[in-house]
Coordinates of C-alpha atoms in Angstrom, one line a residue:
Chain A
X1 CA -1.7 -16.8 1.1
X2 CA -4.9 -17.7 -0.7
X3 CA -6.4 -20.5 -0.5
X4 CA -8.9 -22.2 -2.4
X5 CA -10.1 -25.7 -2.0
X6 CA -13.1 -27.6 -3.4
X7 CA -14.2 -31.1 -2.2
X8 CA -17.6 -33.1 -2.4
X9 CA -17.7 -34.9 -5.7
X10 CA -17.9 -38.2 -6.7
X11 CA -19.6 -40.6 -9.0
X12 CA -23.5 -39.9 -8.5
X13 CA -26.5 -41.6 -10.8
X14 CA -28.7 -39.4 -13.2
X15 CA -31.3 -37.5 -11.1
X16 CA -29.6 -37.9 -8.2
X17 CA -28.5 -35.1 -5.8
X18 CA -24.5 -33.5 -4.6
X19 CA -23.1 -30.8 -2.6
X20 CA -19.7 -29.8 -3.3
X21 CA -17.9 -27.3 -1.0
X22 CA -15.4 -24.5 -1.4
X23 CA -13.5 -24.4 2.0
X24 CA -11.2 -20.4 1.5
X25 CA -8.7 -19.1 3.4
X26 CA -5.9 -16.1 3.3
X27 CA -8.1 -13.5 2.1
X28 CA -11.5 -11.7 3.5
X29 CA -13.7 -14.1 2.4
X30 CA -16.9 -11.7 3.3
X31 CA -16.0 -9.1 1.2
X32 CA -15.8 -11.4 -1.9
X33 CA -18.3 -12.8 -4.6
X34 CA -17.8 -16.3 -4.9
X35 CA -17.9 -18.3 -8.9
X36 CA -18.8 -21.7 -9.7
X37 CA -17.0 -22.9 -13.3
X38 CA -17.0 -26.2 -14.9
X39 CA -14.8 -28.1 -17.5
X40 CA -16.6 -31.4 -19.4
X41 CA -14.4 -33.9 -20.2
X42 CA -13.0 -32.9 -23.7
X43 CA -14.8 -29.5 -23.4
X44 CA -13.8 -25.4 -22.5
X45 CA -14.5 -24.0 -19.4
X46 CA -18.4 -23.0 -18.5
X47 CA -19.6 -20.9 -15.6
X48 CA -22.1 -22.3 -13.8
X49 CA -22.5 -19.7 -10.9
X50 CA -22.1 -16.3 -8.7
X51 CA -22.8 -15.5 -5.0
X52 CA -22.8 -11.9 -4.1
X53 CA -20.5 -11.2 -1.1
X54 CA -23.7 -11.2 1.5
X55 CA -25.6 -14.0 -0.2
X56 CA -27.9 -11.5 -1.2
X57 CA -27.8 -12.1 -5.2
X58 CA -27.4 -15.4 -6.7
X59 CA -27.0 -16.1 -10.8
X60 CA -26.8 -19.2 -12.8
X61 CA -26.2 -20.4 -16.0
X62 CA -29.5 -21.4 -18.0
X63 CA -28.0 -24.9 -18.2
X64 CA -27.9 -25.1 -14.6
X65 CA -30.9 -23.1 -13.2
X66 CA -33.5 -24.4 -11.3
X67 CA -31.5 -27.5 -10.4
X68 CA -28.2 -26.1 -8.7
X69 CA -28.0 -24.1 -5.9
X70 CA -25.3 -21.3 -4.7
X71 CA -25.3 -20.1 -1.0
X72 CA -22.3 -20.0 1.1
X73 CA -21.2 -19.4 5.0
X74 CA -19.6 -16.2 5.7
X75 CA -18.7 -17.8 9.4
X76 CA -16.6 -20.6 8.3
X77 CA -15.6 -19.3 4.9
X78 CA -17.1 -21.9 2.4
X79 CA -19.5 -21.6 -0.5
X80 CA -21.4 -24.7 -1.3
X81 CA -23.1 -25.7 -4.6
X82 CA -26.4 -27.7 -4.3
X83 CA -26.7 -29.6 -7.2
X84 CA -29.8 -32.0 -8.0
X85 CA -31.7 -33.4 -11.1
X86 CA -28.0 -34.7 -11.8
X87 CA -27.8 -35.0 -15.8
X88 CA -25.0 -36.9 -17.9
X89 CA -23.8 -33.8 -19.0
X90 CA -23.0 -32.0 -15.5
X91 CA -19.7 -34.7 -15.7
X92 CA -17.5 -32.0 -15.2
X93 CA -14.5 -30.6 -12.9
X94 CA -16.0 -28.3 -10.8
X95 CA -14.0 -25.3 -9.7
X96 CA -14.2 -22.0 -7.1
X97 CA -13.3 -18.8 -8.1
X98 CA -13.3 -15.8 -6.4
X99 CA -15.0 -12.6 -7.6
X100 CA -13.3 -9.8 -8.4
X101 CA -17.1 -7.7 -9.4
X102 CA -14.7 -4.3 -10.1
X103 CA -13.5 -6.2 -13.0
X104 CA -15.6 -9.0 -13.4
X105 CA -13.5 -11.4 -13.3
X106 CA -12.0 -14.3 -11.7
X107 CA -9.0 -15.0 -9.4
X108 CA -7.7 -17.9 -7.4
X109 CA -9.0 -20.8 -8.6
X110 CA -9.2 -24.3 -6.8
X111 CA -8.1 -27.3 -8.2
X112 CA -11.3 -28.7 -8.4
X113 CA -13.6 -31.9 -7.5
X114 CA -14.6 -34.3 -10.4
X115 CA -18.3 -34.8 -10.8
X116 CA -19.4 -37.9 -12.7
X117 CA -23.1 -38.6 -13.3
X118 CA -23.4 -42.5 -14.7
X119 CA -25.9 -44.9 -13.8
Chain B
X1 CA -27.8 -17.0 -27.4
X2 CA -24.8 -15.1 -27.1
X3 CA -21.8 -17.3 -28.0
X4 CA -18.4 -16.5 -27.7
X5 CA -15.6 -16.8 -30.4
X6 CA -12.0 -18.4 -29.9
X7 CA -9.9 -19.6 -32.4
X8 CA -9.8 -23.3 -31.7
X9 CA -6.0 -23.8 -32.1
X10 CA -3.4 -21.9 -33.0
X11 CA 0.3 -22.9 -33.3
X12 CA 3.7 -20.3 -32.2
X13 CA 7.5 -21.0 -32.8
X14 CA 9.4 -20.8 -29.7
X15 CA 10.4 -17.1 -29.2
X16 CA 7.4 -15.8 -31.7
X17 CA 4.9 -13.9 -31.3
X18 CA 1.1 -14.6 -31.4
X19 CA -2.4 -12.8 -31.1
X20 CA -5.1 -14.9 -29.7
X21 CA -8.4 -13.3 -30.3
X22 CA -11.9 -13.4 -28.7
X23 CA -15.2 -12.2 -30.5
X24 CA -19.4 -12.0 -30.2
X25 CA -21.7 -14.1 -32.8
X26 CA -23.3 -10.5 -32.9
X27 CA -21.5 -7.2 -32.4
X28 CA -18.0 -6.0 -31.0
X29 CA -16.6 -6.7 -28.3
X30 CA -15.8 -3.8 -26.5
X31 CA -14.0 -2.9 -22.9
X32 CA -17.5 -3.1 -21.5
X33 CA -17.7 -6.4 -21.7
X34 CA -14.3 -6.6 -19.0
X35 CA -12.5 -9.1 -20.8
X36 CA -10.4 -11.6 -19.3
X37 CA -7.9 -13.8 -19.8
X38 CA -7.2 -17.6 -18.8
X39 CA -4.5 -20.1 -19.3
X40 CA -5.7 -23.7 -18.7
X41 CA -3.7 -26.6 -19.0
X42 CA -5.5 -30.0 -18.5
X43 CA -4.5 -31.6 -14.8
X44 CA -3.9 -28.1 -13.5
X45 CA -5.7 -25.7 -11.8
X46 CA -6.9 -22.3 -14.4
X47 CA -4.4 -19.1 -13.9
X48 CA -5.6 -15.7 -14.5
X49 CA -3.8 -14.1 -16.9
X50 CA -5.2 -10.3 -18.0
X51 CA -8.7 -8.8 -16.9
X52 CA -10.3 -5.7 -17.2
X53 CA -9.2 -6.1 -21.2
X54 CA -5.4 -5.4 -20.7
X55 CA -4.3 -5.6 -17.0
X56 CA -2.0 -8.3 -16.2
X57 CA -2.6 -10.2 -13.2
X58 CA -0.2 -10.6 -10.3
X59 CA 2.6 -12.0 -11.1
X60 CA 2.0 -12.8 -14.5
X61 CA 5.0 -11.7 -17.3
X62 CA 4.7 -8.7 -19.7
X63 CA 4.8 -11.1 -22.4
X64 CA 1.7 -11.9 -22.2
X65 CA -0.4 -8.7 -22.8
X66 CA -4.6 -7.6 -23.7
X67 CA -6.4 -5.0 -26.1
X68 CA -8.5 -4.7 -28.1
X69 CA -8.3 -5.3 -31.9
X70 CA -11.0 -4.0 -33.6
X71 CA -14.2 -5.7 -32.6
X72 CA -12.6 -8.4 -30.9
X73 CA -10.5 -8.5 -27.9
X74 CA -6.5 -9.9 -27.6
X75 CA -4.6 -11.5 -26.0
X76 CA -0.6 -11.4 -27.2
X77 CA 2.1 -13.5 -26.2
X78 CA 5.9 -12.3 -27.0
X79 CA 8.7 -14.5 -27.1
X80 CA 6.8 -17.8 -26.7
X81 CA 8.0 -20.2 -24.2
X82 CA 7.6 -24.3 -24.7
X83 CA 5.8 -24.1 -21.0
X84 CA 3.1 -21.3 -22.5
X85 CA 1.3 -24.3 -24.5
X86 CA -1.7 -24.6 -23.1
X87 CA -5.4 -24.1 -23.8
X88 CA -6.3 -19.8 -23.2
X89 CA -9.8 -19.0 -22.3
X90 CA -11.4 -15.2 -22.8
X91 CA -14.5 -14.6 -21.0
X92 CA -16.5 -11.6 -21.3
X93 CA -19.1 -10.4 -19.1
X94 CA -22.6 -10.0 -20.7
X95 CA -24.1 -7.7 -17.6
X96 CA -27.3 -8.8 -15.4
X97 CA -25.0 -11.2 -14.3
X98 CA -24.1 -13.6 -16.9
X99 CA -20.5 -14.1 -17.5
X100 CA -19.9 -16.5 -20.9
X101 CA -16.5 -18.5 -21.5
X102 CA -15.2 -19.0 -25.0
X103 CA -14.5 -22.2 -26.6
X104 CA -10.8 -21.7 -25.8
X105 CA -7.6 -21.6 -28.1
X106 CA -5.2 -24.2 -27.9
X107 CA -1.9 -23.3 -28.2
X108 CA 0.7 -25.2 -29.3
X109 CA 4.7 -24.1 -29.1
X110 CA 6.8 -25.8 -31.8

């Protein structure tokens, strides 16, 4: 069975710096593209960000780039997001995905970790 | 910027039927853009509903199905259930790796 489990957030101050993880299990974790998405308090769903497979291609969201950072570990199954330059507006649930690139598009979600930035 | 276009609520009888759709600011959307489908409801974690524009998911009922309609794409629910209220997101995927979400459609049953 997969499984899809994010952890790391917490309540941060602007222009501060937090790694959440994805920790996966039940499916062949190497073979997959791995999504960042994001939910605002009182807003929709945004993506934030992809990881090929390999770690060889990395894509962000213009609201996010240059600040956040995707990579993952292929030995132990996670996907981390680096995030720093924390703004007000990255207070969000942050959820994993996986990538299903055939399709584009996403399947087994976490339940996700709640990022607050507040000073 | 691209944006995409939900319906921001929509309202279904019990046992109706409804068409949820999901359009571009500029142009069609078309199966190129591999629309999906999600059903979000707040507290719980997102559930994949149809992708590739009209596959279902596993597990997911044939009540729930995807096309397109015209330039936009659909998603239609048969036979409404009280437990299908809940916020549906489409997202297409705008190539070059860039996938956007819609606003979502709220969904009330009543």
């Amino acid at each position: 069975q997969v499984q899809v489990v994010e952890s790391g957030g917490g309540v941060v101050q602007p222009g501060r710096s937090l790694r959440l993880s994805c920790a996966t299990s039940g499916f062949a974790f190497g073979n997959y593209g791995m999504h960042w998405v994001r939910q605002a308090p009182g807003k929709g769903l945004e993506w934030v960000s992809l990881v090929w497979h390999d770690g060889g291609k990395k894509y962000y969201a213009d609201s996010v780039k240059g600040r956040f950072t995707i990579s993952r570990d292929n030995s132990n199954n996670v996907v981390y997001l680096q995030m720093n330059s924390l703004r007000d507006e990255d207070t969000a649930i942050y959820y994993c995905a996986v990538w299903f690139g055939q399709y584009e598009y996403f399947e087994h979600w976490g339940q996700g970790t709640l990022v607050t930035v507040s000073s | 910027q691209t944006v995409v276009t939900q319906e921001p609520s929509f309202s279904v009888s019990p046992g109706g039927t409804v068409t949820l759709t999901c359009g571009l600011s500029s142009g069609s959307v078309s199966t190129s853009y591999y629309p999906s489908w999600y059903q979000h409801t707040p507290g719980q974690t997102p559930r994949t509903l149809i992708y590739n524009t009209n596959t279902r998911s596993s597990g997911v009922p044939d009540r729930f199905s995807g096309s397109i309609l015209g330039s936009k794409a659909a998603l239609t629910i048969t036979g409404a259930q009280a437990d299908d209220e809940s916020t549906y997101y489409c997202v297409l995927y705008m190539s070059s790796g860039i996938w956007v979400f819609g606003g979502g459609t709220k969904l009330t049953v009543l």
